mmCIF file of C-alpha atoms and ligand atoms in Angstrom:
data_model
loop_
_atom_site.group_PDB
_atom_site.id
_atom_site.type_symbol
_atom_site.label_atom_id
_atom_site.label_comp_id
_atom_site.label_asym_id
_atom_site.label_seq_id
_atom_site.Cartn_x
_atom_site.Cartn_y
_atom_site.Cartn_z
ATOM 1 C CA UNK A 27 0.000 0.000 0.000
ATOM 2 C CA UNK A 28 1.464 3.393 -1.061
ATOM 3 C CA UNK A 29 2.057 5.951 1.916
ATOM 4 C CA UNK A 30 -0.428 8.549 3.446
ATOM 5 C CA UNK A 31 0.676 12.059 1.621
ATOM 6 C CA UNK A 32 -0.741 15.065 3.295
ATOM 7 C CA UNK A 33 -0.465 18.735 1.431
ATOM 8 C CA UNK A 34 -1.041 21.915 2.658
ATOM 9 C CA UNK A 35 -1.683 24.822 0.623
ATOM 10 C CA UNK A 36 -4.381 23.708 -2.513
ATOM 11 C CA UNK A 37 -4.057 26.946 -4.359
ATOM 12 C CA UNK A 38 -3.582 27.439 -7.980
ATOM 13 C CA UNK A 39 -0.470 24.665 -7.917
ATOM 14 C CA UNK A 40 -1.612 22.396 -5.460
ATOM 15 C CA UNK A 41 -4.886 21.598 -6.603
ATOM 16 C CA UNK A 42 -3.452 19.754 -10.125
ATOM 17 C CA UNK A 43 -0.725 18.583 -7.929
ATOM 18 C CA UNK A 44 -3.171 16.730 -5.442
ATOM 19 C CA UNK A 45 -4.939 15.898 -8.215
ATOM 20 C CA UNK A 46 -1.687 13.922 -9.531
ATOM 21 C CA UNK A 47 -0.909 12.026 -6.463
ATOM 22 C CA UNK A 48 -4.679 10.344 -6.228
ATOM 23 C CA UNK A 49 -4.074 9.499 -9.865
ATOM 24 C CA UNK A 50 -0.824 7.629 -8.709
ATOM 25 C CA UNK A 51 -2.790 5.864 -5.925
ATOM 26 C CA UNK A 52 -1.605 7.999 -3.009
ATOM 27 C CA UNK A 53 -4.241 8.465 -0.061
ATOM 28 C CA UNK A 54 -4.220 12.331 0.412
ATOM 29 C CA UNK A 55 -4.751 14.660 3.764
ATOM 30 C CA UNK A 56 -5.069 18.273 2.802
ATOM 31 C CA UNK A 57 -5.001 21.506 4.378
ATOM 32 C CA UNK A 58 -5.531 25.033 3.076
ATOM 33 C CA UNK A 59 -6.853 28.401 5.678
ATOM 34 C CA UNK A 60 -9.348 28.770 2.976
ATOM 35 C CA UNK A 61 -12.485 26.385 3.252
ATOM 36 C CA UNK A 62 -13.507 26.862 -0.465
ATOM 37 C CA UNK A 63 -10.255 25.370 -1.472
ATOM 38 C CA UNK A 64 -10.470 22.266 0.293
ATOM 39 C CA UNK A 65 -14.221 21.888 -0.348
ATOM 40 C CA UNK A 66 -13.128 22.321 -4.332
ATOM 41 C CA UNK A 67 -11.115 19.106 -3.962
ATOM 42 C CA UNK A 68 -14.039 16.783 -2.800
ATOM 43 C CA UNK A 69 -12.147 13.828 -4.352
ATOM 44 C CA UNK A 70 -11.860 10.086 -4.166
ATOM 45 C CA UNK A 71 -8.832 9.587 -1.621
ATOM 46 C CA UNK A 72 -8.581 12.894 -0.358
ATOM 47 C CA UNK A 73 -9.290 13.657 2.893
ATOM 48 C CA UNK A 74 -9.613 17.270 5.089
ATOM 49 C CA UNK A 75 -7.550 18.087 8.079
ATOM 50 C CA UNK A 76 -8.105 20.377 10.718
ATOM 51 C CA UNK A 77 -4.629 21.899 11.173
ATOM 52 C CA UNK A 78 -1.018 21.732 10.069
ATOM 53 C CA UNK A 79 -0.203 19.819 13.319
ATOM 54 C CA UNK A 80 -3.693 17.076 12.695
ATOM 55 C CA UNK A 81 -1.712 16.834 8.923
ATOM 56 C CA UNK A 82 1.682 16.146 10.084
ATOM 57 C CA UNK A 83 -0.462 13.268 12.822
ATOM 58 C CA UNK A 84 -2.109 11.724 9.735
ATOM 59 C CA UNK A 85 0.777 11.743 7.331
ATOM 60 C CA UNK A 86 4.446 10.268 7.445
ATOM 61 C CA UNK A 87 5.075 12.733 4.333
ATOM 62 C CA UNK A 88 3.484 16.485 4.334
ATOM 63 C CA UNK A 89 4.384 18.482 1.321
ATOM 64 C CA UNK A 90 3.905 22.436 1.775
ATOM 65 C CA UNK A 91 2.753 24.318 -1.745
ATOM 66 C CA UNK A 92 2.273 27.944 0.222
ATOM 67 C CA UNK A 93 2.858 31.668 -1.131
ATOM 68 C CA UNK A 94 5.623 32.246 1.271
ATOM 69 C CA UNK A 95 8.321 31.217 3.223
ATOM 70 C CA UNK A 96 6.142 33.322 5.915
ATOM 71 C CA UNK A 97 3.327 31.497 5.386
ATOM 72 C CA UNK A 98 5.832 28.427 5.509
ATOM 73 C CA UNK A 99 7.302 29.165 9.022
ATOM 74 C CA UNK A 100 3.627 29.459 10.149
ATOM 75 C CA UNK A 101 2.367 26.270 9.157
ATOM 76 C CA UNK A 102 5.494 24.699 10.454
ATOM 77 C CA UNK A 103 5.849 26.711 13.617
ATOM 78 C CA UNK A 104 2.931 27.711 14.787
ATOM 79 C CA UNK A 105 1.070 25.870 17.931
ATOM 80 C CA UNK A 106 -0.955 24.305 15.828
ATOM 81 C CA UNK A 107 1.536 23.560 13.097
ATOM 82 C CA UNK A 108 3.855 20.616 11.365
ATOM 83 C CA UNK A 109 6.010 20.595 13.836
ATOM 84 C CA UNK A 110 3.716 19.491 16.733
ATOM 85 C CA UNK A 111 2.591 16.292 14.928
ATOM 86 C CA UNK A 112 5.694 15.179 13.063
ATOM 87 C CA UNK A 113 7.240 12.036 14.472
ATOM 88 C CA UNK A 114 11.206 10.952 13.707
ATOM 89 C CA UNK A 115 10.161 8.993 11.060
ATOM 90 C CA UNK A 116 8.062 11.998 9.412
ATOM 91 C CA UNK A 117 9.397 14.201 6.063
ATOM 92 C CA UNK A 118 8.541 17.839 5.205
ATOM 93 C CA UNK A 119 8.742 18.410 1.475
ATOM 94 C CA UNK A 120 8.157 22.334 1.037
ATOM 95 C CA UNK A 121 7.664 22.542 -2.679
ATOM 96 C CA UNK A 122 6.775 26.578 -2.341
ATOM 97 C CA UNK A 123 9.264 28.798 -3.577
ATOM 98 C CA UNK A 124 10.563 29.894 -0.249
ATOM 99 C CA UNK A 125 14.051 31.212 0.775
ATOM 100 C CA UNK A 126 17.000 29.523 1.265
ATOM 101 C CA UNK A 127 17.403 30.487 4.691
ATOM 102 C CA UNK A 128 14.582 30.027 6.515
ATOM 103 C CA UNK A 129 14.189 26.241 4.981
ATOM 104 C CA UNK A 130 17.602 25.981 6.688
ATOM 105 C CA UNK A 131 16.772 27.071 9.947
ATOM 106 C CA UNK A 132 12.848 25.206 9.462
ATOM 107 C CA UNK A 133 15.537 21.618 9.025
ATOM 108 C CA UNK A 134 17.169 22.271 11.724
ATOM 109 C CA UNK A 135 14.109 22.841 14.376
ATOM 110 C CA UNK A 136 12.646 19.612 12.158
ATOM 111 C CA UNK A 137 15.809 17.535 12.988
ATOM 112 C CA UNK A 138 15.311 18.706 16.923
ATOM 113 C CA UNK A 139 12.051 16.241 16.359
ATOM 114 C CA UNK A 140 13.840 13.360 14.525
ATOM 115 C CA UNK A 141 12.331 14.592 11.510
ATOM 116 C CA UNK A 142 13.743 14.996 8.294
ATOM 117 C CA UNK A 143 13.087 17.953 5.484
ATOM 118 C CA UNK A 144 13.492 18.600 1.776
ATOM 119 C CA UNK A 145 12.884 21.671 -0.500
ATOM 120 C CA UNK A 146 11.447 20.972 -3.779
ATOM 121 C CA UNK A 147 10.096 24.048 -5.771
ATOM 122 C CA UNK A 148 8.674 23.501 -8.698
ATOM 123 C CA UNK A 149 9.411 25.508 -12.263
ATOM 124 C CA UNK A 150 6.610 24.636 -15.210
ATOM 125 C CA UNK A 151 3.729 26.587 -14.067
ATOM 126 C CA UNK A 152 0.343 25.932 -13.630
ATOM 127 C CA UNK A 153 0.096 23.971 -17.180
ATOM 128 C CA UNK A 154 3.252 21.629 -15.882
ATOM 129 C CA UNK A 155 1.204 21.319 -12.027
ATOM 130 C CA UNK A 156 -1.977 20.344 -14.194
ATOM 131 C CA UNK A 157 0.180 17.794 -16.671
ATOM 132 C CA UNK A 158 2.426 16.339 -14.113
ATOM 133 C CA UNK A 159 5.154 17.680 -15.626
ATOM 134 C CA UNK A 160 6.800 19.642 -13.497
ATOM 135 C CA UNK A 161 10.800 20.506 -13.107
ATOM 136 C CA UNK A 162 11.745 20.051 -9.662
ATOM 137 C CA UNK A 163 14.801 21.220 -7.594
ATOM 138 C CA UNK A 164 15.649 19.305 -5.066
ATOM 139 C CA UNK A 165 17.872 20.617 -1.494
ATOM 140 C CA UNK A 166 18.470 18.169 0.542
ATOM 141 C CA UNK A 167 19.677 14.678 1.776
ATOM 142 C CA UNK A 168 19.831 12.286 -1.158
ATOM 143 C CA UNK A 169 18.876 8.931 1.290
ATOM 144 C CA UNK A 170 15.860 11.251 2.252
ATOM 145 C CA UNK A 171 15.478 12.173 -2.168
ATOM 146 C CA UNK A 172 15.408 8.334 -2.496
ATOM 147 C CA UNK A 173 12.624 7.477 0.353
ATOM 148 C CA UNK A 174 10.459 10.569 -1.656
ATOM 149 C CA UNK A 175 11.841 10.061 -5.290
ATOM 150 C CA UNK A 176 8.256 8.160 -6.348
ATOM 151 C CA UNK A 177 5.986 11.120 -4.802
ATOM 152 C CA UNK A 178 8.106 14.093 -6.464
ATOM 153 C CA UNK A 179 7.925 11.685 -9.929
ATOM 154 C CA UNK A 180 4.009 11.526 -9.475
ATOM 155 C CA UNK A 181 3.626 15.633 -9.869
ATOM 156 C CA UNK A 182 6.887 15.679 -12.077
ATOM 157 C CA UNK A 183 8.997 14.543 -14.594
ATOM 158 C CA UNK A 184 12.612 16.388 -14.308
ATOM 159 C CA UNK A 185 14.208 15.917 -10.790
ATOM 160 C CA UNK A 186 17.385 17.330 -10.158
ATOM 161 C CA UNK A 187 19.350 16.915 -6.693
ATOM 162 C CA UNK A 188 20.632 20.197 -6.477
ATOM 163 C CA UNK A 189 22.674 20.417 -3.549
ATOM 164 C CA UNK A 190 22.248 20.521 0.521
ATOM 165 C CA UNK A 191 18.915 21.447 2.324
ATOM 166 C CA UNK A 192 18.009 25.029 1.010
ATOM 167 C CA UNK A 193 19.672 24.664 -2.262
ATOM 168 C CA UNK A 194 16.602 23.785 -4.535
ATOM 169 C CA UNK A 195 15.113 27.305 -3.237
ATOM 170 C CA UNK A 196 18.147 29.129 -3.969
ATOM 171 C CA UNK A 197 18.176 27.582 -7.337
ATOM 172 C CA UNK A 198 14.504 28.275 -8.046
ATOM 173 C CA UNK A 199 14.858 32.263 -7.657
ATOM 174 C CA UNK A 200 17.989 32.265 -9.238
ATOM 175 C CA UNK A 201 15.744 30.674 -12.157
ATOM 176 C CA UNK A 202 12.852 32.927 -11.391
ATOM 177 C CA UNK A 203 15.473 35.852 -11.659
ATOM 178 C CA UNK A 204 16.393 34.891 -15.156
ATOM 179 C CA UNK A 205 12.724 34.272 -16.472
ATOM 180 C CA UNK A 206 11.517 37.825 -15.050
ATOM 181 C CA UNK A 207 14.399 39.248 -16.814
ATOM 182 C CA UNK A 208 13.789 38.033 -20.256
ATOM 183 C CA UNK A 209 10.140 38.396 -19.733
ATOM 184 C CA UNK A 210 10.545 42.109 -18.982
ATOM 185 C CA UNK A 211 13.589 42.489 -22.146
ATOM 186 C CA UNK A 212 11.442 41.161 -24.286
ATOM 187 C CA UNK A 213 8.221 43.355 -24.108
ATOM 188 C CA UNK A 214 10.820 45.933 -24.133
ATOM 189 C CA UNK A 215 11.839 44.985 -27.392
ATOM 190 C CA UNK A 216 8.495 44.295 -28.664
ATOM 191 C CA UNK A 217 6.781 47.654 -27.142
ATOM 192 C CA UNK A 218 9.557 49.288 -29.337
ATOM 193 C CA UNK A 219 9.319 47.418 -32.884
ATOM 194 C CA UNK A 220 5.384 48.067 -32.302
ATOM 195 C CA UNK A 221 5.621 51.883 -31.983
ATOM 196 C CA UNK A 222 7.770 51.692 -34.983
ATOM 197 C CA UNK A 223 5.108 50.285 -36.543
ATOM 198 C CA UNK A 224 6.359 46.865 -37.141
ATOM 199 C CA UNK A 225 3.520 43.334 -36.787
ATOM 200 C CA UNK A 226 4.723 42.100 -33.503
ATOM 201 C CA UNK A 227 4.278 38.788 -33.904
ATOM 202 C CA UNK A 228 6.658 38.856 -36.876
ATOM 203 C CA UNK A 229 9.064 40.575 -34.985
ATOM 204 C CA UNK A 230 8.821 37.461 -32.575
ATOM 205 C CA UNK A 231 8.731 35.212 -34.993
ATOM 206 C CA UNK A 232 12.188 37.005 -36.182
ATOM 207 C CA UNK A 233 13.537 37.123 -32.809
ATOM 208 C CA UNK A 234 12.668 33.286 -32.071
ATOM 209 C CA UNK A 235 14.858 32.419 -34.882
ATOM 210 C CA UNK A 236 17.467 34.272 -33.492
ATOM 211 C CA UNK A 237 19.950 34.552 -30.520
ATOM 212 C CA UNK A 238 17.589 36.697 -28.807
ATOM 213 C CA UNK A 239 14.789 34.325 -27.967
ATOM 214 C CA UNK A 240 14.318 32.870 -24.438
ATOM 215 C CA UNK A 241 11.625 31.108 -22.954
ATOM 216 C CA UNK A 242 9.231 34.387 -22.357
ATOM 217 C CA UNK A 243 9.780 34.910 -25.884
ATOM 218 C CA UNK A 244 9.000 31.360 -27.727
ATOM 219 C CA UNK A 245 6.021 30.085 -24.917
ATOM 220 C CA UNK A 246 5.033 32.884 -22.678
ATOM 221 C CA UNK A 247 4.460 35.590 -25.651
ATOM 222 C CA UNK A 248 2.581 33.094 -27.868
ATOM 223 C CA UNK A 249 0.336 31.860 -25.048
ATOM 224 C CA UNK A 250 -0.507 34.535 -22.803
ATOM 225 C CA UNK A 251 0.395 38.010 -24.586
ATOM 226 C CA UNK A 252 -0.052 38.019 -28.171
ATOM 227 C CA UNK A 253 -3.319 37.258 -27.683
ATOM 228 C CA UNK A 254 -4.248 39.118 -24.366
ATOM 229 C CA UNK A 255 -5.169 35.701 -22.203
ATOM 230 C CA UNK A 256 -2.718 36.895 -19.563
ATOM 231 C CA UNK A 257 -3.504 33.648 -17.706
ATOM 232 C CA UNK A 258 -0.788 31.818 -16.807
ATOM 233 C CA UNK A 259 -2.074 31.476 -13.469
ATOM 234 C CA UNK A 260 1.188 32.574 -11.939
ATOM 235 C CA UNK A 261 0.852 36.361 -10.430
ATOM 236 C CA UNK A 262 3.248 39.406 -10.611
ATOM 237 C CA UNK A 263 3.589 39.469 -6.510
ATOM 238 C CA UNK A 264 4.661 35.760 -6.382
ATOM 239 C CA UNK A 265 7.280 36.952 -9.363
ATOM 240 C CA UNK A 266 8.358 39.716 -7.488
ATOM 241 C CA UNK A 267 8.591 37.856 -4.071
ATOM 242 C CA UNK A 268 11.097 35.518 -6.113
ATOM 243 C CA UNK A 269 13.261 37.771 -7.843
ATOM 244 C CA UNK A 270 13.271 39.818 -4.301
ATOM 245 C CA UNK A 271 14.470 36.623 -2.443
ATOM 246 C CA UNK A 272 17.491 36.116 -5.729
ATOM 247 C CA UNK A 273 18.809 39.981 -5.208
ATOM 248 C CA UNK A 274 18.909 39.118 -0.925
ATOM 249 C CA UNK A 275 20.638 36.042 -1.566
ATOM 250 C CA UNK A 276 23.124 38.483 -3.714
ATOM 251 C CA UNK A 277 23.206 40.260 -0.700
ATOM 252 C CA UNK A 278 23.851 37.751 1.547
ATOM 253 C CA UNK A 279 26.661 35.896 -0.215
ATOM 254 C CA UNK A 280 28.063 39.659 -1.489
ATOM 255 C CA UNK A 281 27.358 38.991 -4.986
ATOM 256 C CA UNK A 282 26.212 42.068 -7.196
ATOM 257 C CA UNK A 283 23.245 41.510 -9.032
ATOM 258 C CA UNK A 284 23.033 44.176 -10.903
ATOM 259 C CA UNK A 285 20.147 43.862 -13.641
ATOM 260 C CA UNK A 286 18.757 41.499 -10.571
ATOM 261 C CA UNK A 287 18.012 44.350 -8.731
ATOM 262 C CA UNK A 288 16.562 46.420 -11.657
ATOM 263 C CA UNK A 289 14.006 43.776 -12.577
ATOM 264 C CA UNK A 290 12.955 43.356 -9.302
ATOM 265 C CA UNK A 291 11.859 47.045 -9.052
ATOM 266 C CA UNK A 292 10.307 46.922 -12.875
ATOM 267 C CA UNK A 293 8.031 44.065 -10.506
ATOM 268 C CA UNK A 294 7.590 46.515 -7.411
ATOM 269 C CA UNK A 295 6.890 48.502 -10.045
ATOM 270 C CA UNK A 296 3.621 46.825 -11.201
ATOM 271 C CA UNK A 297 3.209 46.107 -7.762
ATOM 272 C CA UNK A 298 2.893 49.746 -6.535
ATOM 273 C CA UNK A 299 0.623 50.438 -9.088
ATOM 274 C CA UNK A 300 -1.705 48.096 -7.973
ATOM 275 C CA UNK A 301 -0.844 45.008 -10.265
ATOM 276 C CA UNK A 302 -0.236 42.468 -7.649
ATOM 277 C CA UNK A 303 -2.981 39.675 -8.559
ATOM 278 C CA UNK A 304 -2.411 39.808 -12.118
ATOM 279 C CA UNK A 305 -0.828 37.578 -14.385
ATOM 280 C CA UNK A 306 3.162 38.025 -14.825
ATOM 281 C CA UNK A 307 3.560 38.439 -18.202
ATOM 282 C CA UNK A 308 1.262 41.440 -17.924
ATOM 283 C CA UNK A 309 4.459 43.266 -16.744
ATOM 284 C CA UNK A 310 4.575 44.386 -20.682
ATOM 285 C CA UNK A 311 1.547 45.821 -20.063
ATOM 286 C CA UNK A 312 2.969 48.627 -17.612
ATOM 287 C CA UNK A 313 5.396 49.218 -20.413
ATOM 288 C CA UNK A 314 3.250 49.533 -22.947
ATOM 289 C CA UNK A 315 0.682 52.115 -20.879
ATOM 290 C CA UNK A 316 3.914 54.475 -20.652
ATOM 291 C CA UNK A 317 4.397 53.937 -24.562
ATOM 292 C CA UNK A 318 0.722 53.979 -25.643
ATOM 293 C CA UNK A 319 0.994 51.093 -27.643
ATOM 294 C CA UNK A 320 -0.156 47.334 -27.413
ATOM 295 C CA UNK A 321 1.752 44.108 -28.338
ATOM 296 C CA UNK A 322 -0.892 42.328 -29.584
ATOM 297 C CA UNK A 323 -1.694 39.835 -32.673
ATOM 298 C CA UNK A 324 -4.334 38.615 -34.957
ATOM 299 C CA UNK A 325 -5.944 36.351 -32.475
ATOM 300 C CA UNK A 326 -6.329 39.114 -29.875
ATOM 301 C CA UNK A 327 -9.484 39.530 -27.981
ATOM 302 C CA UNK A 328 -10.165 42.301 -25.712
ATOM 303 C CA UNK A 329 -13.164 40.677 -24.498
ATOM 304 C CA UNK A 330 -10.954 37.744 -23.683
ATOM 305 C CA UNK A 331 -8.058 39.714 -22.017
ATOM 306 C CA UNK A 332 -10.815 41.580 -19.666
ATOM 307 C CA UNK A 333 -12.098 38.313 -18.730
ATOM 308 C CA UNK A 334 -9.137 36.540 -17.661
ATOM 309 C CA UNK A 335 -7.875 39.807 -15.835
ATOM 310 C CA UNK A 336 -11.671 39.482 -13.913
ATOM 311 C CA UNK A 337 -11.062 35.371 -13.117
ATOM 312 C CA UNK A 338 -7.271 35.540 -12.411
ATOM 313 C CA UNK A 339 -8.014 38.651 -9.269
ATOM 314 C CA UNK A 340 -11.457 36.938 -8.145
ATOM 315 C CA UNK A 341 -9.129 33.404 -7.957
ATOM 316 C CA UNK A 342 -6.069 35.211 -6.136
ATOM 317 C CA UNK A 343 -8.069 37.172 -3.682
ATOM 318 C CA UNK A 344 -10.071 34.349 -2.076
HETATM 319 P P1 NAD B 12 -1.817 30.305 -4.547
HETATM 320 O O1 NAD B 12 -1.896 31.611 -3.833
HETATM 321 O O2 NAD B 12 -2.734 30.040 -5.677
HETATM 322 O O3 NAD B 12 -1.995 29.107 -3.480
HETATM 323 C C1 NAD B 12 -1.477 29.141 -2.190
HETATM 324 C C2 NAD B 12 -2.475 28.458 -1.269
HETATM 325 O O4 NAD B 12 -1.948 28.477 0.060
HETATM 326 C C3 NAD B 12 -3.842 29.157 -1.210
HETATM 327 O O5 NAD B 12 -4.860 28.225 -1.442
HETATM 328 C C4 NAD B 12 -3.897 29.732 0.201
HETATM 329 O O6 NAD B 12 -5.198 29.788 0.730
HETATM 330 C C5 NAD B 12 -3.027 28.759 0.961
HETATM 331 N N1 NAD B 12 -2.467 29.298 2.195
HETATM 332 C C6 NAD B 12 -1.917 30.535 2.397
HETATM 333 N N2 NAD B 12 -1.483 30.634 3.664
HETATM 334 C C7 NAD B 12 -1.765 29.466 4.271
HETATM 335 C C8 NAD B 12 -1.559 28.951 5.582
HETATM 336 N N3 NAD B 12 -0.983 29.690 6.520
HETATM 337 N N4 NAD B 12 -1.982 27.689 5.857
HETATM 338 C C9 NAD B 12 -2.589 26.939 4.903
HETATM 339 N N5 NAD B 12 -2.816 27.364 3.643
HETATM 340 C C10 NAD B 12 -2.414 28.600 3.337
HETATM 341 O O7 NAD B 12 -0.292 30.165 -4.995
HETATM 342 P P2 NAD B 12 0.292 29.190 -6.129
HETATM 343 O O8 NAD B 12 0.277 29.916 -7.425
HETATM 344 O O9 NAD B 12 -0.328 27.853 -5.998
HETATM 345 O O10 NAD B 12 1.825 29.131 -5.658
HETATM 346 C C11 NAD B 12 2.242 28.335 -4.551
HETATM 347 C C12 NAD B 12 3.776 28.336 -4.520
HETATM 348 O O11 NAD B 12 4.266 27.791 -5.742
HETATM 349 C C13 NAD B 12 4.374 29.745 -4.394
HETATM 350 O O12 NAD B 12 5.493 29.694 -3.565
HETATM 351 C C14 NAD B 12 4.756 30.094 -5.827
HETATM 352 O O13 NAD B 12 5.822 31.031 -5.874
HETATM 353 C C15 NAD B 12 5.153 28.719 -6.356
HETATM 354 N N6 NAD B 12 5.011 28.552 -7.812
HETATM 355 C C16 NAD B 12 3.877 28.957 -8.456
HETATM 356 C C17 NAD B 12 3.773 28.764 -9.842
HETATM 357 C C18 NAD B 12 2.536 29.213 -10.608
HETATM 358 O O14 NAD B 12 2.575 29.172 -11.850
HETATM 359 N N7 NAD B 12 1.465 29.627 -9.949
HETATM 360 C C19 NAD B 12 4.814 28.151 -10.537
HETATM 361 C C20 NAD B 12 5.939 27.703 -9.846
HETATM 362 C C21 NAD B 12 6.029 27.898 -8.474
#
């Protein structure tokens, strides 16, 4: 019989995640502080908890999918959390995108228990959550990788042991870093081929067969610009929260990060001005309202664009 997996935090990843695991036979305890969420995953196999700690009981494995490493220390530390229902036989997998740091110090007030941790963000998006195929980074011990190896596999397909507890999160926001960056370059680029007039989506077409192109520029453009869907179901505050956590890191080890720094205060940016619940890749739009032109192409729909913008804040402010 496969073991007991409990998840907290069945938000916009976790949901296709949990979804995964009962397809690959696991028995799952969830836990979210919204109600709605857990009531939306009235599956076969999956079961609600009333707490962190009532999870951690339940569940020899408890994988975190939170905003935050704040909401992560919560969960863990609180009186009512992880950590006052893990046994020393029990994991933690947090799969958020959390900082390096505080997973650290998390381990080590695990290990106090007998209990063992990984980290294990996750880079594919919502489409890779929903499709199982996920990229995961993995921090941590590799005895402790082996014992999880077959629950990571169910919700992904590339695992890669990156290094010592912590160093999957460090990894994912130095990732993070570098998709923000190209995703902000290359509306740049765009914003200023369209006010010259030029068809953008020749101009990407052009730039994809060039040395220029990046991932923003051959999926993210395509699928959620071009045409105004803006719903990749990944926000502009969980973007900037990541790039924010890469330039402290660069603080922390004394590393410059020069354009780091810059793209994380294009996100503040958007942020400040109120963009926090919408889609990432609507940080062109912010460069296009300063420009007065669109990046859009023939399958554009405003209706469509208006509508996404609608679901994406209702589903992020719940
Ligand atoms: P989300 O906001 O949709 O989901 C987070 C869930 O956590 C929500 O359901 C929320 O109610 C719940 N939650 C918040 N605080 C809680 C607490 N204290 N206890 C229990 N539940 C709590 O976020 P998401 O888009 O699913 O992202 C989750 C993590 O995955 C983030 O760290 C994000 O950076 C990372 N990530 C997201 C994507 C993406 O495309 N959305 C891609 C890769 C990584």
């Amino acid at each position: 019989m496969k073991l007991k997996v409990g998840f907290i935090g069945v938000g916009a990843m976790g949901t296709p995640m949990v979804c995964n695991l009962i397809k690959a036979g696991y028995a799952v305890t969830i836990y979210d502080i919204r109600k709605e969420a857990m009531e939306a995953l009235a599956l076969e196999g999956v079961e609600q908890a009333s707490s962190p700690k009532d999870v951690a009981k339940q569940c020899p494995v408890v994988i975190t999918m939170l905003p935050s490493s704040a909401e992560v220390e919560a969960t863990v530390l609180s009186p009512d959390g992880v950590i006052e229902g893990v046994t020393p036989s029990s994991i933690l997998i947090d799969m958020s995108s959390s900082y390096t740091y505080s997973t650290r110090m998390l381990s080590k007030k695990l290990a106090e228990k007998g209990a063992r941790m990984l980290d294990a963000p996750v880079s594919g998006g919502v489409r890779g959550a929903r499709e199982g195929t996920l990229a995961i980074m993995v921090g941590g011990d590799e005895k402790v990788l082996k014992e999880c190896r077959s629950i990571l596999e169910a919700v992904g397909s590339k695992i890669t042991h990156v290094g010592n507890i912590g160093a999957g999160h460090a990894v994912k926001c130095l990732n993070n870093m570098c998709s923000a960056c190209t995703m902000i370059i290359t509306s740049e680029a765009l914003v200023a081929a369209t006010k010259l007039g030029l068809n953008p989506e020749l101009v990407l077409a052009a730039i994809n067969n060039s040395s220029g192109r990046s991932y923003s520029s051959e999926y993210k453009f395509p699928t959620f610009v071009l045409n105004g869907a803006f719903n990749s179901g990944f926000t502009v505050s969980l973007m900037n929260k990541d790039v924010g956590m890469a330039v402290r890191l660069g603080e922390e080890l004394h590393v410059p990060m020069f354009l780091g720094t810059i793209v994380q205060q294009v996100y503040n940016y958007a942020v400040a001005k109120g963009g926090s619940d919408m889609c990432h890749t609507s940080i062109v739009k912010f460069i296009e309202e300063c420009c007065g032109v669109k990046v859009r192409g023939q399958k554009y729909s405003k209706k469509k664009e208006v509508a996404n913008h609608d679901r994406h804040r209702k589903a992020d402010l719940h």
